[in-house]
Amino acid sequence: MIAVIPGTFDPVTLGHVDLIGRAATLFDEVVVGVLDNLAKEPWFDADERADLVRAAVAELRNVRVDRFTGLLVHWAASLGARVVVKGLRSGVDFEYEKTMALMNRSLAPSLETVFLVTEMRCSHMSSSLVREVAWLGGEVESLVPPNVLGPLAAKVAERKRGRHHRHT
Ligand code: PNS
């Protein structure tokens, strides 16, 4: 069975890597979908985000990383995926994810959303907080996979040199 894990991954965190790794033990094939979500004004472009996820999960043989635009349900159908896997860190995530899962089910009744409870040590992680901590000069070694450290530091430096004066 094929499962998809959609997200913005700006950038991929250790929480994402944990979720992808656990899904890879449950499903025959896992396809990570990096959304081209320009409304979110990501720090990293979609190719950079996909490359960072790809490098972070390179040792997982049944995982591949793709990019998608448009509706999740259309992309999942094009792959023959039956399941969407999402991580739940908190009740806040649940409320948001429940709405998306119900909308996705009304759009595509045969696509099931499955939630995995986020590992406790990852429950405080989010890409937006990783960007904020990196922007403010904090340590991010315990939040992102090693391959993200260099590109994240470079992005902070690039944005501080440029016209960006905020971390968002
Ligand atoms: O990492 P994120 O930003 O929390 O991921 C959100 C994502 C990509 C899973 C969600 O925005 C999504 O599925 N977008 C695709 C567009 C879509 O299908 N929208 C309808 C879902 S109700």
Coordinates of C-alpha atoms and ligand atoms in Angstrom, one line a residue:
M1 CA 0.0 0.0 0.0
I2 CA 1.2 3.5 -0.9
A3 CA 1.0 6.3 1.6
V4 CA 1.7 10.0 1.1
I5 CA 3.0 12.5 3.6
P6 CA 2.3 16.1 2.4
G7 CA 3.8 19.3 3.8
T8 CA 5.6 22.5 3.2
F9 CA 8.9 21.3 4.8
D10 CA 10.4 24.8 5.1
P11 CA 12.7 23.2 6.3
V12 CA 12.3 19.6 7.1
T13 CA 12.7 19.0 10.9
L14 CA 13.6 15.9 13.0
G15 CA 9.9 15.6 13.7
H16 CA 9.2 15.2 10.0
V17 CA 12.1 12.6 9.7
D18 CA 10.6 10.6 12.7
L19 CA 7.2 10.6 11.1
I20 CA 8.5 9.6 7.7
G21 CA 10.6 6.8 9.2
R22 CA 7.7 5.4 11.2
A23 CA 5.3 5.5 8.2
A24 CA 8.0 3.7 6.2
T25 CA 7.7 0.7 8.6
L26 CA 3.9 0.6 8.1
F27 CA 3.5 1.0 4.4
D28 CA 5.1 -0.6 1.3
E29 CA 5.9 2.8 -0.2
V30 CA 5.9 6.3 1.2
V31 CA 5.9 9.3 -1.1
V32 CA 6.7 12.6 0.6
G33 CA 4.9 15.5 -1.1
V34 CA 6.5 18.9 -1.0
L35 CA 3.9 21.5 -1.7
D36 CA 4.6 24.4 -3.9
N37 CA 2.8 26.7 -1.5
L38 CA 3.7 30.3 -2.5
A39 CA 1.0 31.7 -0.2
K40 CA 3.3 30.8 2.7
E41 CA 6.2 32.7 1.2
P42 CA 8.7 29.9 2.1
W43 CA 12.3 30.6 2.9
F44 CA 13.4 27.7 0.7
D45 CA 12.1 27.2 -2.8
A46 CA 10.3 23.9 -3.5
D47 CA 13.3 22.3 -5.1
E48 CA 15.5 23.2 -2.2
R49 CA 12.9 21.9 0.3
A50 CA 12.5 18.6 -1.7
D51 CA 16.3 18.2 -1.9
L52 CA 16.7 18.7 1.9
V53 CA 14.0 16.1 2.6
R54 CA 15.5 13.7 0.1
A55 CA 18.9 13.9 1.7
A56 CA 17.5 13.6 5.3
V57 CA 15.6 10.3 4.4
A58 CA 18.1 8.9 1.9
E59 CA 18.7 5.7 3.8
L60 CA 15.0 4.8 3.8
R61 CA 14.7 2.5 0.7
N62 CA 10.9 2.6 0.3
V63 CA 10.6 6.4 0.6
R64 CA 10.7 8.9 -2.2
V65 CA 10.2 12.6 -2.4
D66 CA 8.1 14.4 -4.9
R67 CA 6.7 17.9 -5.4
F68 CA 3.1 18.8 -5.9
T69 CA 0.8 21.7 -6.6
G70 CA -2.9 21.9 -6.4
L71 CA -5.1 19.6 -4.4
L72 CA -3.5 16.9 -2.3
V73 CA -6.3 14.4 -3.2
H74 CA -5.5 14.8 -7.0
W75 CA -1.8 14.3 -6.4
A76 CA -2.4 11.3 -4.1
A77 CA -4.8 9.7 -6.7
S78 CA -2.2 10.2 -9.5
L79 CA 0.2 8.0 -7.4
G80 CA -2.4 5.4 -6.5
A81 CA -2.0 6.2 -2.8
R82 CA -4.7 5.0 -0.4
V83 CA -3.5 6.8 2.7
V84 CA -2.4 10.2 3.9
V85 CA -0.2 10.2 7.0
K86 CA 0.0 13.2 9.3
G87 CA 1.7 13.7 12.6
L88 CA -0.2 15.1 15.6
R89 CA 1.8 17.1 18.1
S90 CA -1.1 18.5 20.1
G91 CA -4.8 19.2 20.3
V92 CA -4.2 22.3 18.2
D93 CA -2.9 20.1 15.4
F94 CA -5.8 17.8 15.8
E95 CA -8.4 20.5 15.3
Y96 CA -6.7 21.8 12.2
E97 CA -5.9 18.3 10.8
K98 CA -9.5 17.1 11.5
T99 CA -10.9 19.8 9.3
M100 CA -8.4 19.0 6.5
A101 CA -9.1 15.3 6.8
L102 CA -12.8 15.8 6.6
M103 CA -12.4 18.1 3.6
N104 CA -10.1 15.7 1.9
R105 CA -12.5 12.8 2.5
S106 CA -15.4 14.8 1.0
L107 CA -13.2 15.4 -2.1
A108 CA -11.9 11.8 -2.3
P109 CA -13.9 9.3 -0.1
S110 CA -11.5 6.4 -0.7
L111 CA -8.4 8.3 0.5
E112 CA -8.0 7.7 4.3
T113 CA -6.1 10.1 6.6
V114 CA -4.1 8.3 9.3
F115 CA -2.6 10.1 12.3
L116 CA 0.6 9.1 14.1
V117 CA 1.2 10.8 17.5
T118 CA 4.5 12.7 17.3
E119 CA 7.4 11.4 19.3
M120 CA 7.5 13.3 22.7
R121 CA 11.0 14.6 22.0
C122 CA 9.7 16.2 18.7
S123 CA 6.4 17.6 20.0
H124 CA 7.8 21.2 20.3
M125 CA 9.2 21.2 16.8
S126 CA 7.8 23.1 13.8
S127 CA 9.4 24.5 10.7
S128 CA 8.3 28.1 11.7
L129 CA 9.9 27.8 15.1
V130 CA 13.1 26.4 13.5
R131 CA 13.2 29.4 11.3
E132 CA 12.6 31.8 14.2
V133 CA 15.3 30.2 16.4
A134 CA 17.8 30.1 13.5
W135 CA 17.0 33.8 12.7
L136 CA 17.6 34.8 16.3
G137 CA 20.9 32.9 16.5
G138 CA 19.8 29.9 18.6
E139 CA 21.0 26.3 18.3
V140 CA 19.1 24.3 15.9
E141 CA 21.2 21.1 16.0
S142 CA 18.5 19.3 18.1
L143 CA 15.7 20.4 15.8
V144 CA 16.8 19.6 12.2
P145 CA 18.7 16.8 10.5
P146 CA 22.4 17.5 10.0
N147 CA 22.1 18.1 6.3
V148 CA 19.8 21.1 6.9
L149 CA 22.3 23.0 9.2
G150 CA 24.5 24.4 6.5
P151 CA 21.7 25.5 4.1
L152 CA 19.7 27.0 7.0
A153 CA 22.7 29.0 8.2
A154 CA 23.3 30.2 4.7
K155 CA 19.6 31.2 4.2
V156 CA 19.7 33.2 7.5
A157 CA 22.8 35.0 6.3
E158 CA 21.4 35.6 2.9
R159 CA 18.1 37.0 4.3
K160 CA 20.0 39.2 6.8
R161 CA 22.1 40.6 3.9
G162 CA 19.0 41.2 1.8
R163 CA 15.8 43.1 2.3
H164 CA 14.3 40.7 4.8
H165 CA 14.3 42.1 8.3
R166 CA 11.9 39.6 9.8
H167 CA 12.2 35.8 10.3
T168 CA 8.7 35.1 8.8
Ligands
PNS1 O1 3.5 21.4 6.4 P1 2.1 22.1 6.3 O2 2.2 23.5 5.7 O3 1.3 22.1 7.6 O4 1.3 21.2 5.2 C1 0.0 21.6 4.8 C2 -0.5 20.7 3.6 C3 0.5 20.8 2.5 C4 -0.6 19.3 4.1 C5 -1.9 21.2 3.2 O5 -1.8 22.6 3.0 C6 -2.4 20.6 1.9 O6 -2.7 19.5 1.8 N1 -2.4 21.4 0.8 C7 -2.7 21.0 -0.5 C8 -3.9 21.7 -1.1 C9 -5.2 21.0 -0.7 O7 -5.3 19.8 -1.1 N2 -6.0 21.6 0.0 C10 -7.2 21.0 0.5 C11 -7.0 20.3 1.8 S1 -8.4 20.5 2.8

